[in-house]
Coordinates of C-alpha atoms and ligand atoms in Angstrom, one line a residue:
M1 CA -0.7 41.2 5.7
P2 CA 2.6 40.8 5.0
D3 CA 4.9 43.9 3.1
R4 CA 6.0 42.1 0.0
R5 CA 8.9 44.1 -0.9
A6 CA 10.4 43.1 3.3
P7 CA 12.7 39.7 3.8
L8 CA 10.7 36.6 3.4
Y9 CA 10.3 36.0 7.5
Y10 CA 10.4 32.7 9.1
A11 CA 6.6 32.5 10.7
D12 CA 4.8 33.7 7.4
Y13 CA 5.9 31.9 5.4
I14 CA 5.4 28.7 7.2
Q15 CA 1.8 30.5 9.0
L16 CA 3.4 30.2 12.1
D17 CA 0.8 32.2 13.8
R18 CA -2.7 30.0 12.0
L19 CA -0.6 26.4 13.0
L20 CA -0.3 27.7 16.3
D21 CA -3.4 28.9 16.7
C22 CA -5.6 25.8 15.3
Q23 CA -5.3 24.4 19.0
R24 CA -9.1 24.3 20.3
L25 CA -9.2 21.5 23.5
E26 CA -13.2 21.0 23.2
S27 CA -12.6 19.7 27.1
G28 CA -12.1 23.3 27.9
R29 CA -14.8 25.0 26.0
R30 CA -17.3 22.5 27.3
G31 CA -15.9 24.5 31.2
R32 CA -13.3 20.9 32.1
P33 CA -9.8 20.9 31.0
A34 CA -7.7 17.6 30.6
H35 CA -4.2 19.0 29.5
D36 CA -4.2 15.3 27.6
E37 CA -6.7 16.5 25.0
M38 CA -3.9 18.8 23.4
L39 CA -1.9 16.3 22.8
F40 CA -4.5 14.4 21.5
V41 CA -5.0 17.2 18.7
I42 CA -1.7 17.9 17.9
V43 CA -1.3 14.3 17.3
H44 CA -4.1 14.1 15.0
Q45 CA -2.8 17.4 13.1
T46 CA 0.4 16.0 13.1
Y47 CA -1.5 13.3 11.0
E48 CA -3.5 15.0 8.4
L49 CA -0.4 17.3 7.3
W50 CA 1.7 14.1 6.9
F51 CA -1.7 12.9 4.5
K52 CA -1.7 15.8 3.1
Q53 CA 2.5 14.8 1.8
V54 CA 1.2 11.6 0.8
L55 CA -1.7 12.6 -1.6
W56 CA 1.2 15.1 -2.9
E57 CA 3.4 12.5 -3.4
L58 CA 0.6 10.1 -4.6
D59 CA -1.5 12.8 -6.9
A60 CA 2.6 12.9 -8.8
V61 CA 2.7 8.9 -9.3
L62 CA -0.7 9.0 -11.0
A63 CA -0.6 11.9 -13.0
S64 CA 2.6 10.3 -15.0
F65 CA 0.9 6.8 -14.7
R66 CA -2.9 8.5 -16.3
Q67 CA -1.1 9.1 -19.2
D68 CA -1.2 5.8 -22.2
A69 CA 2.6 5.4 -22.0
V70 CA 4.7 6.0 -18.7
P71 CA 7.9 7.6 -19.6
E72 CA 10.7 5.7 -17.8
E73 CA 12.3 8.9 -16.0
D74 CA 8.5 9.0 -14.8
V75 CA 9.2 6.0 -13.1
G76 CA 11.7 7.0 -11.3
R77 CA 10.4 9.3 -9.8
A78 CA 7.7 7.1 -9.0
V79 CA 10.1 5.1 -7.2
S80 CA 11.8 8.3 -5.3
H81 CA 7.2 9.4 -4.5
F82 CA 6.9 6.0 -2.8
G83 CA 10.1 6.2 -1.4
R84 CA 9.4 9.3 0.4
I85 CA 5.4 7.9 1.2
V86 CA 7.7 4.9 3.2
E87 CA 9.6 6.6 5.0
I88 CA 6.7 8.8 6.5
Q89 CA 4.9 5.6 6.8
R90 CA 7.7 4.5 9.4
V91 CA 7.5 8.2 11.0
L92 CA 2.6 7.4 11.8
I93 CA 3.7 4.0 12.8
Q94 CA 5.9 5.6 14.4
Q95 CA 4.2 8.6 16.1
I96 CA 1.9 5.9 18.1
D97 CA 3.9 5.9 21.1
V98 CA 3.9 9.6 21.9
L99 CA -0.1 9.2 21.8
E100 CA 0.1 6.9 24.1
T101 CA 1.8 7.6 26.7
M102 CA -1.4 9.6 27.8
T103 CA -2.7 6.6 30.0
P104 CA -6.8 5.1 29.7
L105 CA -7.4 7.0 32.7
D106 CA -6.9 11.3 31.1
F107 CA -8.9 10.0 27.9
L108 CA -11.5 8.4 29.6
E109 CA -10.6 12.8 31.6
F110 CA -12.1 13.4 28.1
R111 CA -14.1 10.8 25.6
D112 CA -17.0 12.2 26.3
V113 CA -16.8 15.3 24.5
L114 CA -15.5 14.1 21.4
I115 CA -18.6 11.8 20.8
P116 CA -19.8 11.5 17.8
A117 CA -16.4 12.5 16.1
S118 CA -14.0 10.0 15.1
G119 CA -11.1 8.8 12.8
V120 CA -13.0 7.4 10.5
Q121 CA -14.3 10.7 8.9
S122 CA -11.0 11.6 8.3
I123 CA -11.4 12.4 4.7
Q124 CA -8.0 12.5 3.5
F125 CA -7.2 9.3 5.2
R126 CA -10.3 7.6 2.8
F127 CA -9.0 10.0 -0.2
L128 CA -6.1 7.7 0.9
E129 CA -7.8 4.7 1.1
N130 CA -9.5 5.7 -2.6
K131 CA -6.5 6.7 -5.3
L132 CA -4.8 3.6 -3.4
G133 CA -7.5 1.5 -4.4
V134 CA -9.9 0.2 -1.4
R135 CA -13.3 -0.8 -3.1
R136 CA -16.6 -0.4 -1.8
E137 CA -17.4 -3.7 -2.3
D138 CA -13.6 -4.4 0.8
R139 CA -15.1 -2.1 3.0
L140 CA -16.0 -2.9 6.5
Q141 CA -20.0 -1.5 6.4
L142 CA -20.4 0.6 10.1
H143 CA -24.2 0.6 11.1
D144 CA -24.8 -1.6 8.1
A145 CA -24.0 2.4 5.7
P146 CA -22.0 3.0 2.9
Y147 CA -18.8 4.5 4.9
T148 CA -19.5 8.1 3.0
S149 CA -23.3 7.9 4.8
L150 CA -19.9 9.3 8.1
F151 CA -19.8 12.5 6.5
R152 CA -21.2 16.3 6.0
K153 CA -22.6 16.4 2.2
A154 CA -19.8 18.1 0.7
D155 CA -17.7 15.9 1.5
R156 CA -19.0 13.4 0.9
A157 CA -19.9 14.1 -2.7
K158 CA -15.6 14.8 -3.0
L159 CA -15.4 11.0 -1.7
E160 CA -17.7 9.6 -4.1
A161 CA -15.5 12.2 -6.8
S162 CA -11.9 10.7 -5.3
E163 CA -14.0 7.2 -5.8
K164 CA -14.9 7.5 -10.0
E165 CA -11.2 8.4 -10.4
P166 CA -8.2 5.4 -12.0
S167 CA -6.9 4.5 -8.8
L168 CA -3.3 3.4 -8.1
F169 CA -4.2 -0.4 -8.6
D170 CA -6.1 0.1 -11.8
L171 CA -3.0 2.3 -13.6
L172 CA -0.8 0.3 -12.2
E173 CA -2.3 -3.0 -13.3
R174 CA -2.4 -0.8 -16.5
W175 CA 1.5 -0.8 -16.4
L176 CA 1.6 -4.6 -15.7
E177 CA -0.3 -5.6 -18.9
R178 CA 1.6 -3.4 -20.9
T179 CA 5.0 -4.5 -20.0
P180 CA 7.0 -5.8 -23.4
F181 CA 9.0 -9.4 -22.5
L182 CA 5.9 -11.2 -21.9
S183 CA 6.2 -13.1 -24.3
F184 CA 9.5 -13.2 -26.3
G185 CA 9.5 -14.4 -29.8
T186 CA 10.3 -18.3 -30.1
F187 CA 11.5 -18.5 -26.7
D188 CA 8.5 -19.8 -25.2
F189 CA 9.3 -18.1 -21.3
W190 CA 6.3 -19.2 -19.7
R191 CA 6.6 -23.0 -20.6
E192 CA 10.0 -23.1 -19.9
Y193 CA 9.0 -21.8 -16.2
R194 CA 6.2 -24.2 -16.0
R195 CA 9.6 -27.8 -16.7
A196 CA 11.6 -25.6 -13.9
V197 CA 8.8 -25.0 -11.2
D198 CA 7.2 -28.4 -12.5
R199 CA 11.2 -29.8 -11.6
M200 CA 11.3 -28.0 -7.9
L201 CA 8.4 -29.4 -6.5
A202 CA 9.4 -33.5 -8.2
A203 CA 13.2 -32.2 -6.4
D204 CA 10.2 -31.4 -3.4
R205 CA 8.6 -34.7 -3.2
R206 CA 11.4 -37.0 -3.6
T207 CA 12.8 -34.9 -0.3
I208 CA 10.2 -36.0 1.4
R209 CA 8.9 -38.2 0.3
N210 CA 13.7 -39.9 0.7
N211 CA 13.4 -38.5 4.0
P212 CA 14.2 -41.3 7.2
T213 CA 13.4 -39.2 9.5
L214 CA 9.4 -39.1 8.5
T215 CA 6.7 -40.9 9.0
D216 CA 4.3 -42.3 6.6
A217 CA 1.7 -40.3 8.2
E218 CA 3.7 -37.1 8.3
K219 CA 4.8 -37.7 4.5
S220 CA 1.6 -37.2 3.1
T221 CA 0.3 -34.4 5.1
Q222 CA 3.7 -32.6 3.8
V223 CA 3.8 -34.1 0.1
A224 CA -0.2 -32.3 -0.2
G225 CA 1.5 -29.2 1.4
V226 CA 3.3 -29.8 -1.4
D227 CA 0.2 -30.3 -3.6
A228 CA -1.1 -27.7 -2.6
T229 CA 1.7 -25.3 -4.2
A230 CA 1.1 -27.4 -7.5
R231 CA -2.1 -25.9 -7.5
R232 CA -1.5 -22.4 -6.1
F233 CA 1.1 -22.1 -9.1
E234 CA -2.0 -22.6 -11.3
E235 CA -3.0 -19.3 -10.5
V236 CA -0.8 -18.0 -12.8
F237 CA 0.8 -20.8 -15.3
G238 CA -3.8 -21.2 -16.9
A239 CA -5.0 -19.2 -19.2
G240 CA -7.3 -16.9 -17.4
A241 CA -6.5 -18.8 -15.0
A242 CA -9.1 -16.2 -11.9
P243 CA -7.5 -15.5 -9.2
P244 CA -9.6 -16.8 -5.0
P245 CA -11.9 -14.0 -4.6
G246 CA -11.6 -12.0 -2.1
P247 CA -10.1 -8.2 -1.1
G248 CA -6.7 -7.2 -2.3
R249 CA -6.8 -10.6 -4.6
H250 CA -8.1 -9.2 -8.2
L251 CA -4.9 -8.0 -9.8
S252 CA -5.1 -9.5 -14.0
H253 CA -3.8 -13.0 -15.1
R254 CA -1.6 -10.7 -17.1
A255 CA 0.1 -8.4 -15.2
L256 CA -0.3 -10.0 -12.7
Q257 CA 2.0 -12.1 -14.7
A258 CA 4.3 -9.0 -15.7
A259 CA 4.6 -8.9 -11.9
L260 CA 6.2 -12.0 -11.5
L261 CA 8.5 -12.1 -14.4
I262 CA 10.4 -8.7 -13.2
N263 CA 10.5 -9.3 -10.3
L264 CA 12.3 -13.3 -11.5
Y265 CA 14.3 -11.6 -13.8
R266 CA 14.8 -8.0 -11.3
D267 CA 19.0 -7.9 -12.0
E268 CA 18.0 -7.9 -15.3
P269 CA 18.9 -3.8 -16.4
I270 CA 16.1 -2.6 -17.2
L271 CA 14.0 -4.5 -14.7
H272 CA 14.9 -3.5 -12.1
L273 CA 13.2 -0.7 -11.9
P274 CA 9.6 -1.4 -12.3
F275 CA 11.3 -4.2 -9.6
R276 CA 12.2 -1.9 -7.2
L277 CA 9.3 0.0 -7.6
L278 CA 6.0 -2.9 -7.2
S279 CA 8.5 -3.7 -4.1
L280 CA 8.2 0.0 -3.1
V281 CA 4.1 0.0 -3.8
T282 CA 4.0 -3.3 -1.5
D283 CA 6.3 -2.0 1.1
V284 CA 3.3 0.9 1.2
E285 CA 0.3 -1.7 1.1
R286 CA 2.5 -3.8 4.6
N287 CA 2.7 0.3 6.2
F288 CA -0.2 0.9 6.3
T289 CA -1.3 -2.7 7.2
T290 CA 0.9 -2.4 10.4
W291 CA -0.5 1.0 11.2
R292 CA -4.0 -0.3 11.3
R293 CA -3.2 -2.7 13.6
R294 CA -0.7 -0.8 15.8
H295 CA -3.7 1.8 15.8
A296 CA -6.0 -1.1 16.6
Q297 CA -3.6 -2.2 19.2
M298 CA -4.1 0.8 20.8
V299 CA -7.5 1.3 20.9
L300 CA -7.5 -1.8 22.9
R301 CA -5.3 -0.6 25.8
M302 CA -7.6 2.4 26.0
I303 CA -10.9 2.1 25.5
G304 CA -10.4 -1.9 26.3
G305 CA -13.7 -3.0 24.7
R306 CA -16.0 -0.2 25.1
I307 CA -17.2 1.1 21.8
G308 CA -15.7 3.6 19.9
T309 CA -17.1 7.4 19.6
G310 CA -18.0 6.9 16.3
G311 CA -19.8 4.2 17.4
S312 CA -18.4 1.3 16.4
S313 CA -16.6 -1.9 18.4
G314 CA -14.0 0.1 18.5
S315 CA -10.7 -2.8 18.0
E316 CA -12.9 -4.9 17.4
Y317 CA -14.1 -3.2 14.2
L318 CA -11.0 -2.2 13.4
E319 CA -8.4 -5.1 14.1
K320 CA -11.3 -6.9 11.2
A321 CA -11.2 -3.7 9.1
A322 CA -6.1 -4.2 9.2
A323 CA -6.8 -8.0 7.6
R324 CA -10.1 -6.3 5.0
Q325 CA -9.0 -3.2 3.4
R326 CA -6.4 -4.8 1.3
V327 CA -5.6 -3.6 -1.8
F328 CA -2.0 -5.4 -3.5
G329 CA -2.1 -8.6 -1.9
D330 CA -1.2 -9.9 -5.2
L331 CA 2.0 -8.3 -5.1
V332 CA 2.6 -9.1 -1.2
E333 CA 2.2 -12.5 -1.8
L334 CA 3.6 -12.8 -4.9
S335 CA 6.8 -14.9 -3.4
S336 CA 4.5 -17.8 -4.1
F337 CA 5.4 -18.1 -7.3
F338 CA 9.4 -17.4 -7.0
I339 CA 11.9 -20.2 -7.6
P340 CA 15.3 -20.2 -6.2
R341 CA 17.4 -18.7 -8.7
S342 CA 19.4 -20.6 -9.9
A343 CA 16.8 -23.3 -11.7
L344 CA 15.2 -19.2 -13.4
P345 CA 14.7 -20.4 -16.8
K346 CA 18.3 -18.9 -18.5
L347 CA 17.0 -15.8 -21.5
P348 CA 18.4 -17.0 -24.9
P349 CA 21.0 -14.5 -25.4
K350 CA 18.9 -11.8 -27.7
V351 CA 16.6 -11.1 -24.9
K352 CA 19.1 -11.0 -22.6
G353 CA 20.8 -7.4 -25.1
T354 CA 16.9 -6.1 -25.3
M355 CA 17.1 -6.0 -21.0
G356 CA 20.6 -4.4 -21.0
F357 CA 22.5 -1.0 -20.6
R358 CA 23.2 -0.4 -24.3
F359 CA 24.9 3.5 -25.8
S360 CA 26.6 3.8 -28.8
G361 CA 28.3 7.4 -29.1
R362 CA 27.5 7.0 -33.0
S363 CA 23.4 7.8 -32.2
R364 CA 20.9 8.3 -30.1
A365 CA 19.6 5.3 -28.1
P366 CA 15.5 5.8 -28.3
R367 CA 14.1 6.9 -25.3
R368 CA 11.6 3.4 -24.7
R369 CA 8.2 3.9 -23.2
S370 CA 6.5 1.4 -21.2
Ligands
LIG401 C1 -6.9 7.7 22.1 C2 -6.0 8.1 20.8 C3 -7.5 7.4 20.0 C4 -8.1 6.4 20.0 C5 -8.6 5.9 21.1 C6 -9.2 5.5 18.9 C7 -9.8 5.2 17.9 C8 -10.9 4.6 17.3 C9 -12.1 4.3 17.1 C10 -12.5 3.5 17.8 C11 -12.1 3.6 15.4 C12 -12.9 2.8 15.2 C13 -14.4 3.9 14.6 C14 -15.8 5.0 15.9 O1 -15.7 4.0 16.6 O2 -14.7 6.1 16.2 C15 -11.1 4.9 14.6 C16 -11.4 4.6 14.1 C17 -10.4 5.8 13.4 N1 -9.1 6.4 13.4 FE1 -8.4 6.4 15.8 N2 -8.3 6.5 18.0 C18 -7.4 7.0 18.1 C19 -5.8 7.9 17.5 C20 -6.1 8.2 16.4 C21 -5.4 8.5 16.2 C22 -3.7 9.9 16.6 C23 -5.8 8.9 14.2 C24 -4.9 9.8 13.4 C25 -5.3 10.4 12.4 C26 -6.4 8.0 13.9 C27 -7.2 7.6 13.2 C28 -8.2 6.7 12.5 C29 -8.6 6.4 11.5 C30 -8.9 7.0 10.0 C31 -10.0 6.1 11.8 C32 -10.6 4.9 10.7 C33 -10.0 3.6 10.1 C34 -10.4 2.5 9.6 O3 -12.2 2.0 10.1 O4 -10.2 1.8 8.6 N3 -7.2 7.1 15.8 N4 -10.5 5.2 16.0

């Protein structure tokens, strides 16, 4: 028990003794110590500590976005939280390089003693997925059983409870749906935007048809590509149009429109912070996928075509999981609906005025809530 009157001591503060006393090597316990198992344990523990920090940041965002109206300053704070998460994810991706200093033969020295434990049982990783919004139906099943079946009973209950909480996806969708500026009084943004898109697509078709270097067959193929783009745009224009089904593609139509508007008019001061928030959320999603792929490649190098210690098909399972377990696919692919800034409908001065920074020394402007 540290003496409360004594000055704070570094090792006590970070509980160094406990921290350094929790690397137990299973190979040693079984009488065949493998040198590289220390690295394996420390890398996993480091991951779990970073996961804890990421969850800490994410929980702070979820708490503020659970409010009926998110105060403006909380949007700025969420940007900072996500900025930190993104930097941590970079470390998580890079850390695989450290683990890869262990060769496949070194890993084989202790791999079998790990069975049936596996990273699939990382409860914090699953919390992260649930809190971000990975849905049960989008999960790749292992052994034809729910992912929770790999956990102890108490952990299973915690995971099921975390699925019942509104996820970042749910809260962000609601926040986007509440975004003002989707209708601007008499200025019909969507009608104007549709005209701008039609003009852009018509120009694309003209450019292809007038290109003397293309054969007729090549022109038909390229025009068919523009037609496919036109059909894709219907996802944002068609009232109530359903996005194509699939993992990570289930954002509501209204939320999709709001996200698009925020991206297109990101230079307007009031939309800049929401734009940064959306960009960071897509960075989080991309980094997550990058980690999954990088982990899958590392697994291929480490165990080849072998099955994993958790009993999956190994790298094949992990590659499939990377493709399926997505959340913000609609945001990642939003650029499909972008048009050049120069072609964007001009906002009427009245609308533009409401989106700018205004300061009056005479009266305090009421705080905007979204
Ligand atoms: C030599 C190093 C590693 C190998 C060979 C390896 C292998 C595997 C395999 C084969 C799986 C699929 C499930 C199974 O059958 O076991 C898996 C899943 C997983 N591993 Fe690793 N892993 C390694 C390192 C790590 C590290 C350092 C972490 C960091 C926490 C990690 C986290 C995970 C997670 C979260 C999953 C579940 C992924 C999902 O279901 O989408 N693994 N690992």
